[in-house]
């Protein structure tokens, strides 16, 4: 289980090559690496912004792209109204700007790899970013491990990577998707119109062809705690549950 | 490299000499944990001191609470880049734990072990002489579960992953043995003032 990812992650300057509006509050930033690296699905980078007087601000962002696309990485950043770094990306950053980052970082919240039992993925909002890297990796690598994703969002428009996920639900074998909308009714029969709870997690896990061998949960701390309690009540051991908490 | 268009939320205050490089201030207390938040009933809680594999002494919750109390108000620094000033803690200094076990300086290094299987390594020099404690209270209240209650290690001068939550023992080791995050790409020592975030920083 121990991944000793000990290579030195140096700071590098990356050009923004594309910006895509994903939801009303989330944009994707495609960054062209000057020093190519190969990340593992689930890892993040640290981004550093520097003001003219030398003041800088650093934040972590998960990599949304699959490891197979190694020259350009995708970050999906949610705009927090009073934040320092995320509004900069949304309101000021433009294609052609350069951004400093280092990575890939984090050796725990990782795709479990092939030959494992079914995998249960649970996220809220921008928490789906590292899980998207895993789903894209599963597709690109042809890894046959079954995956179910439970994704909570406020409204249908807020579902990050929605169209791609809907397409994968149709085309990727053994991939189940359940969207949970918290602020409007869901229209698809397989989705939910409420906040996450133990019943919902059990329902989504039951869409897997066998009991999950592990669960990866990402989102705000409050969301992760509720989701993890639900996964524990499925009978998974604590050691089989990995969490990424964005902090607040 | 200056980032075009970025000015930032510069505090520019007299506090800036308390904020290590690459860190920013927060007023809240973010929670970052690699797995589920354990539930530990104080009635089932024990703290074990080991030298190598050998247990030297173990304390129950009530025995541990009868040890001398220490208070510390310190600035804390998380590797994810937030810093929080003037956090107030109360608990049992590592010096007093060692003294109660009749030990002074067993070995130069230690590993803190935790209920969730987490571990982290800290040199004895960073634990002793009043530098660290097992914290039981935060801001005058029992330490909340999400922040490591019933008890967490507090080594405030190192990045906060060294302040292991849900701690249940200290193991003294001859060599500096990497713990959970130290095996997963994070720095073996973790000094925020030297920005020792990741391996080889
Ligand atoms: C491993 C990891 C991976 C992550 N991946 C992603 C990702 O893929 N996508 C993503 O969007 N985010 C991700 N995050 C979160 C990200 O790192 C930032 O925390 C987030 O973008 C907010 O940063 P910010 O500078 O915009 O807000 P901050 O300035 O950090 O503020 C956060 C919130 O606190 C409030 N606040 C805090 N301090 C102050 C203050 N002094 N004054 C005013 N308001 C304050 C603000 O209102 C704001 O809403 C990740 C975090 C981690 C740890």
Coordinates of C-alpha atoms and ligand atoms in Angstrom, one line a residue:
Chain A
X1 CA 0.0 0.0 0.0
X2 CA 2.9 2.3 0.6
X3 CA 3.8 4.3 -2.4
X4 CA 7.2 5.9 -1.8
X5 CA 6.9 8.8 -4.2
X6 CA 10.1 10.5 -3.3
X7 CA 11.2 12.3 -6.4
X8 CA 11.9 15.9 -5.9
X9 CA 9.0 18.0 -7.1
X10 CA 10.5 21.2 -8.4
X11 CA 8.7 24.5 -9.0
X12 CA 8.1 25.0 -12.7
X13 CA 6.3 27.7 -14.8
X14 CA 3.4 26.5 -16.8
X15 CA 1.4 28.3 -19.5
X16 CA -2.3 28.3 -19.4
X17 CA -3.3 26.9 -22.8
X18 CA -7.0 26.7 -22.4
X19 CA -9.8 27.8 -19.9
X20 CA -13.1 26.0 -20.0
X21 CA -16.2 27.1 -18.0
X22 CA -17.5 23.8 -16.4
X23 CA -20.3 25.0 -14.1
X24 CA -21.5 28.5 -12.9
X25 CA -18.8 28.4 -10.2
X26 CA -16.1 26.0 -11.6
X27 CA -13.6 26.5 -14.4
X28 CA -11.0 24.1 -15.8
X29 CA -7.5 25.4 -16.4
X30 CA -5.3 23.4 -18.8
X31 CA -1.7 23.9 -18.0
X32 CA 1.2 23.0 -20.3
X33 CA 4.1 21.6 -18.2
X34 CA 7.6 22.8 -18.9
X35 CA 9.0 19.8 -17.1
X36 CA 6.8 16.8 -17.9
X37 CA 5.8 14.5 -15.0
X38 CA 3.7 11.4 -14.8
X39 CA 1.3 11.6 -11.9
X40 CA -0.8 8.9 -10.3
X41 CA -4.6 9.4 -10.5
X42 CA -5.6 11.2 -7.3
X43 CA -2.5 13.3 -6.8
X44 CA -2.4 17.1 -6.6
X45 CA -0.1 20.0 -7.4
X46 CA 0.7 23.0 -5.3
X47 CA 0.2 26.3 -7.2
X48 CA 2.0 29.5 -6.2
X49 CA 1.0 33.0 -7.1
X50 CA 3.4 35.9 -6.6
X51 CA 2.6 39.6 -6.3
X52 CA 5.0 42.3 -7.7
X53 CA 6.3 42.9 -4.1
X54 CA 7.3 39.3 -3.7
X55 CA 4.2 38.3 -1.5
X56 CA 3.0 34.9 -2.5
X57 CA 0.0 32.6 -1.9
X58 CA 0.0 28.8 -2.3
X59 CA -2.8 26.4 -2.6
X60 CA -3.2 22.7 -3.5
X61 CA -5.3 21.6 -6.5
X62 CA -6.1 18.0 -7.6
X63 CA -5.2 17.0 -11.1
X64 CA -8.4 16.2 -13.0
X65 CA -6.7 14.7 -16.1
X66 CA -5.6 11.1 -16.5
X67 CA -1.9 10.2 -16.1
X68 CA -1.8 9.3 -19.8
X69 CA -2.1 13.0 -20.9
X70 CA 1.3 14.0 -19.5
X71 CA 2.2 17.3 -21.2
X72 CA -0.9 19.2 -20.3
X73 CA -2.7 18.8 -17.0
X74 CA -6.2 19.9 -16.1
X75 CA -7.1 21.6 -12.8
X76 CA -10.8 22.4 -12.0
X77 CA -11.1 25.2 -9.6
X78 CA -14.2 26.3 -7.8
X79 CA -14.6 30.0 -7.1
X80 CA -14.9 30.8 -3.4
X81 CA -16.3 34.3 -3.2
X82 CA -14.0 35.7 -0.6
X83 CA -11.0 33.5 -1.4
X84 CA -7.6 34.7 -2.3
X85 CA -6.5 32.3 -5.0
X86 CA -9.6 30.8 -6.6
X87 CA -11.1 34.2 -7.6
X88 CA -7.7 35.1 -9.1
X89 CA -8.0 32.1 -11.4
X90 CA -11.7 32.9 -12.3
X91 CA -11.5 36.7 -12.7
X92 CA -7.9 37.4 -13.9
X93 CA -6.1 34.4 -15.3
X94 CA -6.1 34.2 -19.1
X95 CA -4.8 31.9 -21.8
X96 CA -1.1 32.6 -22.3
X97 CA -0.4 33.5 -18.6
X98 CA 2.2 31.5 -16.8
X99 CA 1.5 30.0 -13.4
X100 CA 4.1 28.4 -11.0
X101 CA 3.4 24.9 -9.7
X102 CA 5.1 21.9 -8.3
X103 CA 4.0 18.3 -8.4
X104 CA 2.9 15.6 -8.5
X105 CA 2.2 15.5 -4.8
X106 CA 0.4 13.2 -2.3
X107 CA 1.0 9.5 -2.0
X108 CA -2.1 8.3 -0.3
X109 CA -5.4 9.3 -2.0
X110 CA -4.6 7.2 -5.1
X111 CA -6.4 4.9 -7.5
X112 CA -6.0 1.4 -6.0
X113 CA -4.8 0.0 -9.2
X114 CA -6.0 -2.9 -11.3
X115 CA -6.8 -6.4 -10.0
X116 CA -8.6 -4.9 -7.1
X117 CA -12.2 -5.4 -6.0
X118 CA -14.9 -2.9 -7.1
X119 CA -14.2 0.7 -6.1
X120 CA -16.8 3.0 -4.6
X121 CA -16.1 6.7 -5.3
X122 CA -18.0 9.4 -3.4
X123 CA -17.7 13.2 -3.9
X124 CA -19.4 16.5 -3.4
X125 CA -18.9 19.5 -5.7
X126 CA -15.3 20.1 -6.7
X127 CA -14.4 17.0 -4.7
X128 CA -15.0 15.0 -7.8
X129 CA -11.7 16.3 -9.4
X130 CA -9.3 13.6 -8.1
X131 CA -11.9 10.9 -8.7
X132 CA -12.4 12.2 -12.3
X133 CA -8.7 11.5 -12.8
X134 CA -9.3 8.0 -11.6
X135 CA -12.3 7.4 -13.9
X136 CA -10.5 8.8 -16.9
X137 CA -7.5 6.7 -16.0
X138 CA -9.7 3.6 -15.8
X139 CA -11.1 4.4 -19.2
X140 CA -7.7 5.1 -20.8
X141 CA -6.0 2.1 -19.3
X142 CA -8.8 -0.3 -20.1
X143 CA -8.6 -1.4 -16.4
X144 CA -11.7 -3.6 -15.9
X145 CA -12.3 -2.9 -12.2
X146 CA -16.0 -1.9 -11.6
X147 CA -16.5 1.6 -10.3
X148 CA -19.6 3.4 -8.9
X149 CA -19.5 7.2 -8.4
X150 CA -21.9 9.0 -6.1
X151 CA -21.7 12.8 -6.8
X152 CA -23.5 15.4 -4.8
X153 CA -24.1 18.9 -6.3
X154 CA -26.5 21.7 -5.6
X155 CA -28.2 21.7 -9.0
X156 CA -28.0 19.9 -12.3
X157 CA -26.0 22.8 -13.7
X158 CA -23.5 22.5 -10.8
X159 CA -22.6 18.9 -11.6
X160 CA -18.9 19.1 -12.5
X161 CA -17.9 17.1 -15.6
X162 CA -21.6 16.2 -16.1
X163 CA -21.7 15.6 -19.8
X164 CA -18.5 13.6 -19.8
X165 CA -19.8 11.5 -16.9
X166 CA -23.2 10.9 -18.6
X167 CA -21.3 9.8 -21.7
X168 CA -19.1 7.4 -19.7
X169 CA -22.1 6.0 -18.0
X170 CA -23.3 4.9 -21.4
X171 CA -20.0 3.8 -22.9
X172 CA -17.8 2.5 -20.1
X173 CA -18.6 -1.0 -18.9
X174 CA -19.1 -1.5 -15.2
X175 CA -19.3 2.2 -14.4
X176 CA -22.3 3.4 -12.4
X177 CA -23.2 7.0 -11.9
X178 CA -25.5 8.4 -9.3
X179 CA -26.0 12.2 -9.0
X180 CA -27.5 13.6 -5.8
X181 CA -29.0 17.1 -6.2
X182 CA -29.4 19.0 -2.9
X183 CA -31.2 22.2 -4.1
X184 CA -33.5 20.9 -6.9
X185 CA -35.3 17.7 -7.8
X186 CA -33.4 15.2 -9.9
X187 CA -35.1 14.2 -13.1
X188 CA -33.3 10.9 -13.8
X189 CA -34.8 7.9 -12.0
X190 CA -31.3 6.7 -11.0
X191 CA -30.4 10.0 -9.3
X192 CA -31.4 11.4 -5.9
X193 CA -33.0 14.6 -4.7
X194 CA -31.4 14.9 -1.2
X195 CA -28.2 15.2 0.7
X196 CA -26.1 12.1 1.1
X197 CA -27.1 9.5 3.7
X198 CA -26.4 5.9 4.5
X199 CA -29.3 4.6 2.4
X200 CA -28.1 6.4 -0.6
X201 CA -24.6 5.1 -0.2
X202 CA -25.9 1.5 0.2
X203 CA -28.1 2.0 -2.9
X204 CA -25.1 3.2 -5.0
X205 CA -22.8 0.4 -3.7
X206 CA -25.4 -2.1 -4.6
X207 CA -25.0 -1.1 -8.3
X208 CA -21.5 -2.6 -8.2
X209 CA -21.3 -6.3 -9.2
X210 CA -19.7 -7.2 -5.9
X211 CA -19.0 -5.6 -2.5
X212 CA -16.5 -2.8 -2.8
X213 CA -12.9 -3.5 -1.8
X214 CA -12.3 0.2 -1.0
X215 CA -13.9 3.6 -1.0
X216 CA -12.4 7.0 -1.9
X217 CA -14.3 10.0 -0.5
X218 CA -13.5 13.7 -1.3
X219 CA -15.2 16.9 -0.4
X220 CA -15.7 19.3 2.5
X221 CA -14.9 17.9 5.9
X222 CA -18.6 17.8 6.9
X223 CA -19.5 15.9 3.8
X224 CA -16.7 13.4 4.1
X225 CA -17.6 12.6 7.7
X226 CA -21.2 11.7 6.7
X227 CA -20.1 9.7 3.7
X228 CA -17.5 7.8 5.6
X229 CA -20.0 6.8 8.3
X230 CA -22.3 5.5 5.6
X231 CA -19.4 3.5 4.0
X232 CA -18.5 2.1 7.4
X233 CA -22.1 0.9 7.9
X234 CA -21.7 -1.0 4.6
X235 CA -19.2 -3.1 6.5
X236 CA -16.0 -1.7 4.9
X237 CA -13.0 -1.5 7.3
X238 CA -11.7 1.9 8.2
X239 CA -8.4 1.0 6.6
X240 CA -10.1 0.5 3.2
X241 CA -11.5 4.1 3.2
X242 CA -9.3 6.9 1.9
X243 CA -10.4 10.5 2.3
X244 CA -9.3 13.8 0.9
X245 CA -10.7 16.9 2.7
X246 CA -10.3 20.2 1.0
X247 CA -9.9 21.7 4.5
X248 CA -12.8 23.9 5.5
Chain B
X1 CA 8.2 34.9 -11.0
X2 CA 5.5 37.5 -10.7
X3 CA 2.0 36.3 -11.6
X4 CA 0.3 38.8 -13.9
X5 CA -2.6 40.4 -12.2
X6 CA -2.1 39.0 -8.8
X7 CA -1.9 41.2 -5.7
X8 CA -3.2 38.9 -3.0
X9 CA -4.7 39.4 0.4
X10 CA -1.6 40.8 1.9
X11 CA -1.9 41.2 5.7
X12 CA 1.1 43.5 5.7
X13 CA 0.7 43.7 9.4
X14 CA 3.1 43.3 12.3
X15 CA 2.0 39.6 12.3
X16 CA 3.9 38.9 9.1
X17 CA 7.0 37.8 11.0
X18 CA 5.0 35.0 12.6
X19 CA 3.9 33.5 9.2
X20 CA 6.4 31.1 7.7
X21 CA 7.2 31.3 3.9
X22 CA 4.4 30.1 1.7
X23 CA 1.8 30.1 4.5
X24 CA -1.4 32.2 4.9
X25 CA -3.5 33.1 8.0
X26 CA -6.8 31.5 8.7
X27 CA -9.3 32.2 11.5
X28 CA -11.1 28.9 11.3
X29 CA -9.6 25.5 12.1
X30 CA -9.5 23.4 8.9
X31 CA -9.7 19.6 9.2
X32 CA -7.5 17.3 7.0
X33 CA -7.4 13.6 7.6
X34 CA -6.4 10.7 5.4
X35 CA -9.3 8.4 6.5
X36 CA -12.3 8.0 8.7
X37 CA -12.4 10.0 12.0
X38 CA -12.1 7.4 14.8
X39 CA -14.4 7.3 17.8
X40 CA -12.6 6.5 21.0
X41 CA -14.4 6.3 24.3
X42 CA -12.1 7.6 27.1
X43 CA -13.0 4.4 29.0
X44 CA -11.2 2.4 26.3
X45 CA -8.3 4.9 25.9
X46 CA -4.8 3.9 26.8
X47 CA -1.4 5.5 26.1
X48 CA 1.6 3.3 25.9
X49 CA 5.3 4.3 26.0
X50 CA 7.6 1.9 24.3
X51 CA 11.4 1.7 23.8
X52 CA 11.9 -0.3 20.6
X53 CA 9.3 -3.0 20.7
X54 CA 9.2 -3.2 24.5
X55 CA 6.3 -1.5 26.4
X56 CA 7.7 0.5 29.3
X57 CA 4.5 1.9 30.8
X58 CA 0.8 2.3 29.9
X59 CA -1.7 4.8 31.3
X60 CA -5.5 4.6 31.4
X61 CA -7.5 7.8 30.7
X62 CA -7.8 8.6 34.4
X63 CA -4.1 7.8 35.2
X64 CA -3.0 10.0 32.3
X65 CA -5.2 12.8 33.4
X66 CA -3.6 12.6 36.9
X67 CA -0.2 13.5 35.4
X68 CA 1.0 17.2 35.7
X69 CA -0.7 19.6 33.3
X70 CA 0.9 22.0 30.9
X71 CA -0.6 24.8 29.0
X72 CA 0.8 26.3 25.7
X73 CA -0.4 29.0 23.4
X74 CA 1.3 28.6 20.0
X75 CA 1.1 29.4 16.3
X76 CA 0.4 26.3 14.2
X77 CA 1.3 25.7 10.5
X78 CA -0.3 23.1 8.2
X79 CA 1.6 21.9 5.2
X80 CA -1.5 22.6 3.0
X81 CA -0.4 26.3 3.6
X82 CA -2.7 27.6 6.4
X83 CA -1.4 29.0 9.6
X84 CA -3.3 29.8 12.7
X85 CA -2.0 32.1 15.5
X86 CA -2.4 31.9 19.3
X87 CA -4.0 28.4 19.6
X88 CA -4.4 27.5 23.3
X89 CA -3.8 23.9 24.4
X90 CA -3.6 22.0 27.6
X91 CA -2.3 18.5 28.2
X92 CA 0.7 16.5 29.5
X93 CA 4.2 17.5 28.4
X94 CA 6.3 14.7 26.9
X95 CA 8.8 15.5 29.6
X96 CA 6.3 14.6 32.3
X97 CA 5.2 11.4 30.5
X98 CA 8.9 10.3 30.4
X99 CA 9.4 11.3 34.0
X100 CA 6.4 9.3 35.2
X101 CA 7.9 6.3 33.3
X102 CA 11.3 6.8 35.0
X103 CA 13.0 7.6 31.7
X104 CA 15.1 10.6 30.6
X105 CA 16.4 10.2 27.1
X106 CA 15.7 6.6 25.9
X107 CA 16.8 7.0 22.3
X108 CA 17.3 10.0 19.9
X109 CA 14.1 9.4 17.9
X110 CA 10.4 8.6 18.4
X111 CA 7.4 7.5 16.5
X112 CA 4.0 8.6 17.6
X113 CA 1.3 5.9 17.0
X114 CA -2.4 6.5 16.6
X115 CA -5.7 4.7 16.9
X116 CA -6.3 4.9 13.1
X117 CA -3.0 3.3 12.3
X118 CA -1.4 6.7 11.5
X119 CA 2.2 7.3 12.7
X120 CA 4.7 10.1 12.4
X121 CA 8.4 10.5 13.5
X122 CA 9.8 13.2 15.6
X123 CA 13.3 13.5 17.1
X124 CA 13.4 13.4 20.9
X125 CA 15.0 16.9 20.9
X126 CA 11.7 18.2 19.4
X127 CA 9.6 16.5 22.0
X128 CA 11.5 17.1 25.2
X129 CA 12.4 20.3 27.1
X130 CA 8.8 21.6 27.0
X131 CA 8.5 21.6 23.3
X132 CA 5.7 19.1 22.9
X133 CA 2.8 17.6 24.7
X134 CA -0.1 15.2 24.4
X135 CA -2.9 17.7 24.2
X136 CA -6.3 16.9 25.8
X137 CA -7.9 20.3 25.7
X138 CA -8.2 23.0 23.0
X139 CA -9.3 26.5 23.9
X140 CA -10.5 25.4 27.3
X141 CA -12.6 22.5 26.1
X142 CA -12.0 18.8 25.7
X143 CA -10.3 18.3 22.3
X144 CA -13.0 17.7 19.7
X145 CA -12.9 14.3 17.9
X146 CA -12.3 15.9 14.5
X147 CA -9.2 17.6 15.8
X148 CA -7.8 14.4 17.4
X149 CA -9.7 14.0 20.6
X150 CA -9.5 12.4 23.2
X151 CA -5.8 13.2 22.8
X152 CA -3.3 14.4 20.1
X153 CA 0.4 15.0 20.0
X154 CA 1.2 18.7 19.8
X155 CA 4.6 19.6 18.3
X156 CA 3.7 23.2 17.3
X157 CA 7.1 24.2 15.8
X158 CA 6.9 21.6 13.1
X159 CA 4.3 21.3 10.3
X160 CA 1.0 20.1 11.8
X161 CA 1.0 16.6 10.3
X162 CA 3.6 15.9 13.0
X163 CA 1.0 16.7 15.7
X164 CA -0.6 13.3 15.3
X165 CA -4.4 13.1 16.1
X166 CA -5.9 10.2 18.2
X167 CA -2.5 9.4 19.5
X168 CA -2.2 6.2 21.6
X169 CA 1.5 5.9 22.2
X170 CA 5.1 7.0 21.7
X171 CA 7.7 4.5 20.6
X172 CA 11.4 5.4 21.1
X173 CA 13.6 4.2 18.2
X174 CA 17.3 4.1 17.7
X175 CA 16.9 5.3 14.1
X176 CA 14.8 8.0 12.5
X177 CA 12.0 5.8 11.1
X178 CA 9.6 7.6 8.6
X179 CA 5.9 7.6 9.6
X180 CA 2.8 7.6 7.4
X181 CA 3.2 10.8 5.5
X182 CA 7.0 10.7 5.6
X183 CA 6.7 7.4 3.6
X184 CA 4.3 9.1 1.2
X185 CA 6.4 12.0 -0.1
X186 CA 6.4 14.4 2.9
X187 CA 9.6 15.7 4.6
X188 CA 11.3 13.6 7.2
X189 CA 11.5 16.6 9.7
X190 CA 9.0 19.3 8.5
X191 CA 10.3 22.6 9.7
X192 CA 7.9 25.3 8.4
X193 CA 10.5 28.1 8.6
X194 CA 12.7 26.2 6.2
X195 CA 9.7 25.1 4.1
X196 CA 10.4 21.4 4.5
X197 CA 7.2 20.3 3.0
X198 CA 8.1 17.4 0.7
X199 CA 10.9 14.8 0.6
X200 CA 14.2 16.6 -0.5
X201 CA 12.9 20.1 0.2
Ligands
LIG1 C1 -5.2 18.2 -1.4 C2 -6.1 19.3 -1.8 C3 -6.7 19.3 -3.1 C4 -7.5 20.3 -3.5 N1 -8.1 20.2 -4.7 C5 -9.0 21.2 -5.1 C6 -9.6 21.2 -6.4 O1 -9.3 20.2 -7.2 N2 -10.4 22.1 -6.8 C7 -10.7 23.2 -5.9 O2 -11.5 24.1 -6.3 N3 -10.2 23.2 -4.7 C8 -9.3 22.3 -4.3 N4 -8.7 22.3 -3.0 C9 -9.0 23.5 -2.2 C10 -8.0 24.7 -2.5 O3 -6.7 24.3 -2.1 C11 -8.2 26.0 -1.8 O4 -8.4 25.8 -0.5 C12 -9.5 26.7 -2.4 O5 -9.3 26.9 -3.8 C13 -9.7 28.0 -1.7 O6 -8.6 28.9 -1.8 P1 -8.8 30.4 -1.9 O7 -7.5 31.0 -1.9 O8 -9.7 30.8 -3.0 O9 -9.6 30.7 -0.6 P2 -9.0 31.1 0.8 O10 -8.4 32.5 0.7 O11 -8.1 30.1 1.3 O12 -10.3 31.2 1.7 C14 -11.1 30.0 1.8 C15 -12.4 30.5 2.4 O13 -12.2 31.0 3.7 C16 -12.6 32.3 3.8 N5 -11.4 33.0 4.4 C17 -10.4 32.4 5.0 N6 -9.5 33.3 5.5 C18 -10.0 34.5 5.2 C19 -9.5 35.8 5.4 N7 -8.4 36.1 6.1 N8 -10.3 36.8 4.9 C20 -11.4 36.6 4.3 N9 -11.9 35.4 4.0 C21 -11.2 34.3 4.5 C22 -13.0 32.8 2.4 O14 -14.2 33.4 2.5 C23 -13.1 31.6 1.6 O15 -14.4 31.3 1.3 C24 -7.9 21.3 -2.6 C25 -7.3 21.3 -1.3 C26 -6.4 20.3 -0.9 C27 -5.9 20.3 0.5

